Short mmCIF file of C-alpha atoms in Angstrom, two decimals:
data_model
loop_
_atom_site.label_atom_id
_atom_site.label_comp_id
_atom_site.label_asym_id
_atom_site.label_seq_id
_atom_site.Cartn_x
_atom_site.Cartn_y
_atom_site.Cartn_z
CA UNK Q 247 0.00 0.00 0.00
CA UNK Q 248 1.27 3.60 -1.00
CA UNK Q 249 1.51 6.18 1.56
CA UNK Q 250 -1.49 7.78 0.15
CA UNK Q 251 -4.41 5.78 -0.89
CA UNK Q 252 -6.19 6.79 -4.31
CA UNK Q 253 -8.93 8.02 -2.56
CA UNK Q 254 -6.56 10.33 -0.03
CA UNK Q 255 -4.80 11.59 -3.32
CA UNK Q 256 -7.89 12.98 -5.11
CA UNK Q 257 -8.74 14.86 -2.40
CA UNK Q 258 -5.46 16.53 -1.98
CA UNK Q 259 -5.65 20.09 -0.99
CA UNK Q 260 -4.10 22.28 0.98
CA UNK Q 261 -5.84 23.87 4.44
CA UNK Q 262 -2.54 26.47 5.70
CA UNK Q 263 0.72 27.29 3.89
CA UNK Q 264 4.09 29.25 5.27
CA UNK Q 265 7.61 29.37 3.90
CA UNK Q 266 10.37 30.68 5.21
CA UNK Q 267 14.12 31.52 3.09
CA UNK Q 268 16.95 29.79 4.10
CA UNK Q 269 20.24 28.95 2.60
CA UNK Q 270 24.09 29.50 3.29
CA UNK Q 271 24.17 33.33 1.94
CA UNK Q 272 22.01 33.45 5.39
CA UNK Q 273 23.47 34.36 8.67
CA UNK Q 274 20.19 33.62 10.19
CA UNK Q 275 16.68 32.34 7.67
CA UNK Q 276 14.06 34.97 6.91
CA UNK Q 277 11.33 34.26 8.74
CA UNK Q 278 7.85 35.03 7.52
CA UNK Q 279 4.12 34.86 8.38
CA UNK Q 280 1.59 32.21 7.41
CA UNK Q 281 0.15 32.89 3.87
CA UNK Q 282 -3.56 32.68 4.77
CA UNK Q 283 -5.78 32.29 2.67
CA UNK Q 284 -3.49 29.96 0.73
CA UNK Q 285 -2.19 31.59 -2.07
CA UNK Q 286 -1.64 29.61 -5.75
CA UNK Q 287 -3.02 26.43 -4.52
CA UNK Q 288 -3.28 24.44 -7.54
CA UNK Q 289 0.16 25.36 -8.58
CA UNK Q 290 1.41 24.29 -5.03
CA UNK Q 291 -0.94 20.94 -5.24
CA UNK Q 292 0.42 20.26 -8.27
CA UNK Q 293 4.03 20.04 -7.03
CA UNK Q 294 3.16 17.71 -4.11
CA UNK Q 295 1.66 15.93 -6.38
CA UNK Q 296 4.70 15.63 -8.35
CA UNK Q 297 6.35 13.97 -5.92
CA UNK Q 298 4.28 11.11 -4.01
CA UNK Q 299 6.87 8.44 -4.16
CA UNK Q 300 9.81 8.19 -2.05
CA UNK Q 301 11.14 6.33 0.79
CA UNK Q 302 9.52 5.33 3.95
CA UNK Q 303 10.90 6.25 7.41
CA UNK Q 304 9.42 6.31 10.90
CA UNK Q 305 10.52 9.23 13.67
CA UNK Q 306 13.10 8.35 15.99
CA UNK Q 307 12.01 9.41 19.58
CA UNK Q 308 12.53 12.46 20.23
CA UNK Q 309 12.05 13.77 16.94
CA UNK Q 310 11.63 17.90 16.92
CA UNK Q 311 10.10 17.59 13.67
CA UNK Q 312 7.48 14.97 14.87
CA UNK Q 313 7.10 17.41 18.20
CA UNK Q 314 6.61 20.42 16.37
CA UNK Q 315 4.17 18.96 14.14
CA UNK Q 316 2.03 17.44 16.77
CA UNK Q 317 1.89 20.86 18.32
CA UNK Q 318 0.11 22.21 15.12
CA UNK Q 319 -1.98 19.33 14.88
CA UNK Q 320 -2.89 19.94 18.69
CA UNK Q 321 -3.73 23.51 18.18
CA UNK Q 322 -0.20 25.29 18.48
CA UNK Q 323 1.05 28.19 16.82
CA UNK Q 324 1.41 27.28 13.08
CA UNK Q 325 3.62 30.29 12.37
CA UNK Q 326 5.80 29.92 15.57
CA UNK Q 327 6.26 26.18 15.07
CA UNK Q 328 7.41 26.57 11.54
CA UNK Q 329 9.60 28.99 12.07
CA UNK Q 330 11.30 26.48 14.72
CA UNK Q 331 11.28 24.31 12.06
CA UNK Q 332 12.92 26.54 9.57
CA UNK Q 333 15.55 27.42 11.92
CA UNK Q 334 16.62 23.87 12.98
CA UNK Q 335 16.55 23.08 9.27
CA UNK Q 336 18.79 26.36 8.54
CA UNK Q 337 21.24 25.31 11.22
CA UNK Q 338 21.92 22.05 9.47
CA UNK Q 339 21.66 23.19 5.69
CA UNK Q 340 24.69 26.17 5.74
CA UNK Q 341 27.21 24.41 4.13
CA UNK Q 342 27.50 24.15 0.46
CA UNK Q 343 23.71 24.22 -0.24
CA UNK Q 344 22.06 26.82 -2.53
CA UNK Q 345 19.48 29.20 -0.99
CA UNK Q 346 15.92 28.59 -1.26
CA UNK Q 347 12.67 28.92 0.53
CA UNK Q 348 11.56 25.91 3.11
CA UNK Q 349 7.94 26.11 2.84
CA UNK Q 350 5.66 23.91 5.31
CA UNK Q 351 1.94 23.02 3.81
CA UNK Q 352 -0.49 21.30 6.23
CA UNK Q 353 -2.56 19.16 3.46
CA UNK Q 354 -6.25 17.85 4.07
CA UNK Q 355 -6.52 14.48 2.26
CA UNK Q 356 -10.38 13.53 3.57
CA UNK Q 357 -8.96 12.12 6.82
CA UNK Q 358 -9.25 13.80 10.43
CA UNK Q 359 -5.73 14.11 10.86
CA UNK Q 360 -3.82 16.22 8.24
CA UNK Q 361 -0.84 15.71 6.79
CA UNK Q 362 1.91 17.86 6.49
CA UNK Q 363 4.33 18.42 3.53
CA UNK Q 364 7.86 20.01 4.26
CA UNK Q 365 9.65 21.24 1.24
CA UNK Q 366 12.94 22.48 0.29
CA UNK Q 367 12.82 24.70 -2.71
CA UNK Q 368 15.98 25.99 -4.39
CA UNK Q 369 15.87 29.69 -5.66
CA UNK Q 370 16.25 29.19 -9.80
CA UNK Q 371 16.94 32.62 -11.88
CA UNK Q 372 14.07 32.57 -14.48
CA UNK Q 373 13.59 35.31 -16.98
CA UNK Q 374 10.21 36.39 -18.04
CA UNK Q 375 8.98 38.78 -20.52
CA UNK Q 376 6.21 41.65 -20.74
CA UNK Q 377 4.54 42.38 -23.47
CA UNK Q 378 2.54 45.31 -24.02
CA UNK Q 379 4.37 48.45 -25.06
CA UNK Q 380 6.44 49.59 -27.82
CA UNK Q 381 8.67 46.50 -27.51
CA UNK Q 382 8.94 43.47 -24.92
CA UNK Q 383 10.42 44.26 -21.76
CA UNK Q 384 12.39 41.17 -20.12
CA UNK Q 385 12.81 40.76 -16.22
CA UNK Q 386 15.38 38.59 -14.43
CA UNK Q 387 13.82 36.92 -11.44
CA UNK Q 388 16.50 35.44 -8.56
CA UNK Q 389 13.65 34.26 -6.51
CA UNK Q 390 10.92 32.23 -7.90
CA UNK Q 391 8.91 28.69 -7.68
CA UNK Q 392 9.48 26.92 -10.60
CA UNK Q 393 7.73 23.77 -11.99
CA UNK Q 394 11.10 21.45 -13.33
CA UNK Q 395 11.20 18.56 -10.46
CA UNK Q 396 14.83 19.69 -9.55
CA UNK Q 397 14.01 22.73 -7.78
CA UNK Q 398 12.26 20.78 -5.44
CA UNK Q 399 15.15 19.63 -3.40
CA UNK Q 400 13.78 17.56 -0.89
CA UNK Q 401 9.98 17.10 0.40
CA UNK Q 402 8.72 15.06 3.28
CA UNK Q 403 5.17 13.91 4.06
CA UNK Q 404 4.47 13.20 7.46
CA UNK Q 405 1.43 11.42 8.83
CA UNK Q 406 1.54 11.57 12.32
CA UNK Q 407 0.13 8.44 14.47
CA UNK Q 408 -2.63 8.32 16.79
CA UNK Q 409 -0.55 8.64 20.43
CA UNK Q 410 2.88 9.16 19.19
CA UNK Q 411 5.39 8.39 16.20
CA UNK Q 412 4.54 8.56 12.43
CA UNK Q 413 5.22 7.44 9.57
CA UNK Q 414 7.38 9.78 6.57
CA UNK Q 415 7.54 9.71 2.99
CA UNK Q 416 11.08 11.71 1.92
CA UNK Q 417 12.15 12.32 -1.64
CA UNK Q 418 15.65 13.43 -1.78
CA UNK Q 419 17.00 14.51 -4.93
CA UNK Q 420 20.71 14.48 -4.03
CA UNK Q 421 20.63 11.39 -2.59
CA UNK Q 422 17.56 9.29 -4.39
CA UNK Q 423 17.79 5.83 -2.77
CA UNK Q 424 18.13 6.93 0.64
CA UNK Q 425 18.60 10.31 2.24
CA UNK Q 426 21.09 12.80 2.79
CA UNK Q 427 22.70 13.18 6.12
CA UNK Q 428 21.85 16.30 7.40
CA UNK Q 429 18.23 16.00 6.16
CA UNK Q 430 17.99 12.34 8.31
CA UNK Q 431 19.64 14.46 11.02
CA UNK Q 432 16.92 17.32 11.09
CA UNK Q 433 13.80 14.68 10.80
CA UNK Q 434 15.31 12.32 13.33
CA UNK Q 435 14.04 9.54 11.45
CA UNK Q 436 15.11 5.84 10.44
CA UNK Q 437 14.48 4.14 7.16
CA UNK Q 438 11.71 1.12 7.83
CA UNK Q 439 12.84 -0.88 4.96
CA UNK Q 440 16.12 -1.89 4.75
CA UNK Q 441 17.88 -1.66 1.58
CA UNK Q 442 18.99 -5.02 1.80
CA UNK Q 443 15.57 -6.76 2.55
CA UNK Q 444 14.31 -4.04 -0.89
CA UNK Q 445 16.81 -6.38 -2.97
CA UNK Q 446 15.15 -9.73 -1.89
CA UNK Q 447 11.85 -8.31 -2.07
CA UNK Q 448 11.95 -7.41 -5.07
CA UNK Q 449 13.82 -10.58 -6.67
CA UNK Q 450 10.81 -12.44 -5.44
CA UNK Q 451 8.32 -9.59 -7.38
CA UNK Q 452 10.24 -9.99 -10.88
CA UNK Q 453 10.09 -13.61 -10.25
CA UNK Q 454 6.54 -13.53 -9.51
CA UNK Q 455 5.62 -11.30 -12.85
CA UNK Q 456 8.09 -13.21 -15.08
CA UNK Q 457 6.11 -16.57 -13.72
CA UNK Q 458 2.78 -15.25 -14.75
CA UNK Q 459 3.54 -13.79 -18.11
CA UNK Q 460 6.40 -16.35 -19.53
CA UNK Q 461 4.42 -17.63 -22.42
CA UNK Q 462 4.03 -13.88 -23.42
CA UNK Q 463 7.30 -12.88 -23.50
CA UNK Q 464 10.48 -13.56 -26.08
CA UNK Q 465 11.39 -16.97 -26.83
CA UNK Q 466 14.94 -16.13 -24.84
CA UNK Q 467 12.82 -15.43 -22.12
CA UNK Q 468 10.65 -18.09 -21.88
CA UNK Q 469 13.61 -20.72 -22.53
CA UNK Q 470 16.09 -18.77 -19.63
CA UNK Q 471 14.05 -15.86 -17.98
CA UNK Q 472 14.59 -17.08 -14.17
CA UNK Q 473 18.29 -17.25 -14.83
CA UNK Q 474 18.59 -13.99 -16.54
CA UNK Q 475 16.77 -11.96 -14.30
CA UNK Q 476 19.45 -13.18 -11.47
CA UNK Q 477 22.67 -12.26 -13.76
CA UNK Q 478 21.39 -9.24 -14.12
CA UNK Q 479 20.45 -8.42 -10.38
CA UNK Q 480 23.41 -9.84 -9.42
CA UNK Q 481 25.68 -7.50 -11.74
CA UNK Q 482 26.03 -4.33 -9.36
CA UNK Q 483 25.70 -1.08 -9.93
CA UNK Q 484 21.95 -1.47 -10.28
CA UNK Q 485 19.24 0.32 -9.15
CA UNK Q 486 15.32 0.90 -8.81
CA UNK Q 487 13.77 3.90 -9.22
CA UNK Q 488 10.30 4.32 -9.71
CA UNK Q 489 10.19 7.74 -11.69
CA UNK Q 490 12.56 6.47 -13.94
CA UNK Q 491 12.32 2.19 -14.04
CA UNK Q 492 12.56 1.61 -17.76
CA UNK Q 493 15.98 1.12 -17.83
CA UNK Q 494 15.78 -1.63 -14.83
CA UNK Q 495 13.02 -3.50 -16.21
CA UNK Q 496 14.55 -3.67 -20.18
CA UNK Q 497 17.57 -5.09 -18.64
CA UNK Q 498 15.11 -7.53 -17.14
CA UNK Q 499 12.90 -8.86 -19.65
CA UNK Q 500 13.85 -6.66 -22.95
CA UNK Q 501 11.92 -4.30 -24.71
CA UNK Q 502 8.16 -4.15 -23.09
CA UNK Q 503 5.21 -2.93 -25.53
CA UNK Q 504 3.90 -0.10 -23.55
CA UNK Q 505 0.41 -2.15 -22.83
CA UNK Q 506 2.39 -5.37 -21.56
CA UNK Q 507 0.23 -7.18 -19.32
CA UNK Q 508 3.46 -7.55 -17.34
CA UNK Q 509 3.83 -4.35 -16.43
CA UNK Q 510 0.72 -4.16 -14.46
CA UNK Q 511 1.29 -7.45 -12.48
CA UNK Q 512 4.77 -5.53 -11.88
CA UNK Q 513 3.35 -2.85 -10.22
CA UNK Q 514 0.91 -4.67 -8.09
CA UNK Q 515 3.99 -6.86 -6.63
CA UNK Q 516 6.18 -4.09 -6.28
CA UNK Q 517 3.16 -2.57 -4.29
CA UNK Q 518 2.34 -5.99 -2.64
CA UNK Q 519 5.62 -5.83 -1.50
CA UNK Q 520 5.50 -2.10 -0.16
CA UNK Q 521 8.20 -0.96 -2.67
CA UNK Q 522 5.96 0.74 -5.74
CA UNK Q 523 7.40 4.11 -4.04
CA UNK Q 524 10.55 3.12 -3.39
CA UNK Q 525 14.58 3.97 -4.39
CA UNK Q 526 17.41 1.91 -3.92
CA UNK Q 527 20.73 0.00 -5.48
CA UNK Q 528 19.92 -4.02 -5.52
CA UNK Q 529 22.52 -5.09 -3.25
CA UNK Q 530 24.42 -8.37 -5.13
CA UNK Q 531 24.58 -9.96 -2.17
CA UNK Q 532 21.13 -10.49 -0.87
CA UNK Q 533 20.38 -11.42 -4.61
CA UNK Q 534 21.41 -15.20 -4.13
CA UNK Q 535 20.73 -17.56 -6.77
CA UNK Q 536 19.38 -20.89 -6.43
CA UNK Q 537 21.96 -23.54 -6.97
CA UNK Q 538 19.66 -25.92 -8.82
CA UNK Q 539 18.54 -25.29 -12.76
CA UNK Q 540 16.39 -27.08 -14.62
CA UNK Q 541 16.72 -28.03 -18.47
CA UNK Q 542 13.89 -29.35 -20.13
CA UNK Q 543 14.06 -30.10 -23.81
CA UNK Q 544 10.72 -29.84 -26.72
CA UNK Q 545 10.15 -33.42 -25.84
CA UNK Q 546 9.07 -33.24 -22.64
CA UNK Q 547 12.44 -34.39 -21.24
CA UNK Q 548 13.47 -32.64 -17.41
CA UNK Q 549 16.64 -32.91 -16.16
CA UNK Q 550 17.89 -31.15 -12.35
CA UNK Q 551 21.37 -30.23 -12.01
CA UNK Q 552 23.25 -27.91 -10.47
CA UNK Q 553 26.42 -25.81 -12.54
CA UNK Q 554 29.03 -28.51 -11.44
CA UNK Q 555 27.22 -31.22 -13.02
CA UNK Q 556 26.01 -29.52 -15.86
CA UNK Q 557 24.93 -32.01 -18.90
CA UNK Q 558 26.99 -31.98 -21.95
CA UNK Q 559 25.11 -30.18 -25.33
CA UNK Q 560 26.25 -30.67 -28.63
CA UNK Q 561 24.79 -29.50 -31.72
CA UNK Q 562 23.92 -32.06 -33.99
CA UNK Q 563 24.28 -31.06 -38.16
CA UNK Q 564 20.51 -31.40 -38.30
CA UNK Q 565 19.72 -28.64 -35.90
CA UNK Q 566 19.33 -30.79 -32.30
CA UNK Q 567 21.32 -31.14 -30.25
CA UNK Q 568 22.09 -34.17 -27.73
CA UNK Q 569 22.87 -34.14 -24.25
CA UNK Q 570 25.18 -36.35 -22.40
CA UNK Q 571 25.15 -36.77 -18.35
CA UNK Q 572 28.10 -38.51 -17.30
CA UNK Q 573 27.53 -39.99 -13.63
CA UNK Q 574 28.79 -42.65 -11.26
CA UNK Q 575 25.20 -43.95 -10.79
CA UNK Q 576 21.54 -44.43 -11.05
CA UNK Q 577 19.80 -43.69 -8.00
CA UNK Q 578 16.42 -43.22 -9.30
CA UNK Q 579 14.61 -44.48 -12.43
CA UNK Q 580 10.57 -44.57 -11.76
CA UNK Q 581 7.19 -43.50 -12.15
CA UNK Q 582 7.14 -39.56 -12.04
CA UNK Q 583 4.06 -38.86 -9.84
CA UNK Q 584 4.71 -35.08 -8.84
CA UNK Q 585 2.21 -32.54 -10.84
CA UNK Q 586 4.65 -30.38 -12.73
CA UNK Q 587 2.29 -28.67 -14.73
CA UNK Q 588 1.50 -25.61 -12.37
CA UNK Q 589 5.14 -25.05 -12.61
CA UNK Q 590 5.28 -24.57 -16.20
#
């Protein structure tokens, strides 16, 4: 399940909105006042949107963020919180970090208890143009909101639990399959999915896809998916990223026709799973592959084996080819009465 449900994400909006500029050009942030009524909602909506995948994490105790936010949720100050916020947050971010705005949005999704959306939004210089008199007249702005996805540095949802704790979604786009330091420093939070269990997780949701769709996929596929899908897990240096999991999943199984029924039982494993939302590198190592393989020929012929004791092929002039298995002995030879067929 996502961190938002379907429902939760239709009904998006946003109830109060603040932001406050911080950055290293800053001895202290610029603090401002809460922006009531909420001013360019649908633009502001839009960006949240933009961003509901990420990685899950669960405050620490004794998380300011957590406390702060409670406070709001309780009745506090929504200005004087936030600007705690923003402060902590400026303390941490002074070093080599561009300047930007940290804006805080508490978001009604159709529940009782809001959630909140902290956002760090890097300044971008934008030029824009007026048109109206004898000729155009073009303005630099230094300070602007911008729609491209990389001015939105880093954004955490937080859904607080009943009684303590919660649970937060962070997108981090200098560090995408985890989190940056000082960021995990300022939220006091720890990752609830381990990278390492993410890499067996999602063997076993490949696995599961490639077992339901084999007779739709390339004959390569169908004759060696299993063992592909592990050489290629198993290479390094790869990752999953669900904004951008083309490249992953061609590697996988080869070019996919946009309307692959694949790609659907994909995403409901993935989200089975909990990952659908999501970034990490597949560690090698929890990506173990099974020792046995299985060979099974056009005539119904099955043979076991594992790589030391791998049969013989030759190609034969007529286009077979026959295998050999050289062995000290026979210790079976009878009746098969296992059902193989839901295997196939």
């Amino acid at each position: 399940m996502g961190f938002l449900t379907d429902a939760e994400k239709d009904a998006l909006s946003i109830r109060r909105m603040i932001f406050h500029v911080v950055g290293k050009d800053l001895e202290e942030p610029t603090l401002l006042p809460e922006i009531a009524p909420p001013q360019e909602p649908a633009f502001f909506v839009g960006r949240v949107r933009s961003a509901l995948s990420g990685n899950l994490f669960a405050f620490r105790e004794g998380s300011a963020v957590e406390a702060a936010l409670r406070g709001i949720a309780g009745g506090g100050d929504f200005t004087a919180g936030t600007q705690a916020l923003a402060r902590d947050f400026h303390t941490r971010h002074r070093t080599g970090t561009s300047n930007g705005a940290f804006l805080v949005f508490e978001l009604d999704v159709g529940a009782e208890v809001p959630i909140y959306a902290l956002v760090k939004y890097d300044h971008d210089e934008v030029v824009r143009y007026l048109l109206g008199a004898a000729q155009p007249r073009l303005e630099r702005l230094q300070e602007a909101f911008v729609k491209k996805p990389e001015a939105m540095q880093k954004i955490a949802l937080v859904r607080l639990a009943p009684g303590g704790g919660g649970h937060v979604m962070v997108r981090d786009r200098s560090k995408r399959t985890h989190i940056s330091e000082y960021f995990e420093g300022f939220l006091n939070a720890r990752r609830v999915n381990e990278p390492g269990d993410l890499s067996g997780k999602f063997v076993e949701a490949v696995k599961a896809a490639y077992k339901k769709h084999k007779d739709e996929l390339s004959a390569d596929m169908q004759a060696g998916g299993v063992n592909r899908l592990y050489d290629v897990l198993r290479q390094g240096g790869r990752h999953y990223d669900p904004e951008n999991r083309e490249p992953l999943l061609a590697a996988l199984f080869g070019a996919l026709p946009e309307n692959a029924p694949i790609r659907g039982t994909i995403e409901r494993e993935l989200r089975d799973r909990g990952l659908a939302e999501e970034s990490f590198e597949i560690d090698p190592e929890r990506v173990q592959k099974p020792r046995k393989r299985v060979l099974e020929t056009q005539e119904g012929v099955m043979v076991l084996f594992d790589e030391a004791h791998r049969p013989t092929e030759t190609d034969m002039p007529d286009g077979r080819k026959r295998i050999e298995i050289l062995t000290v002995g026979i210790l079976r030879d009878d009746v098969d009465t296992e059902d193989r067929s839901r295997r196939r």
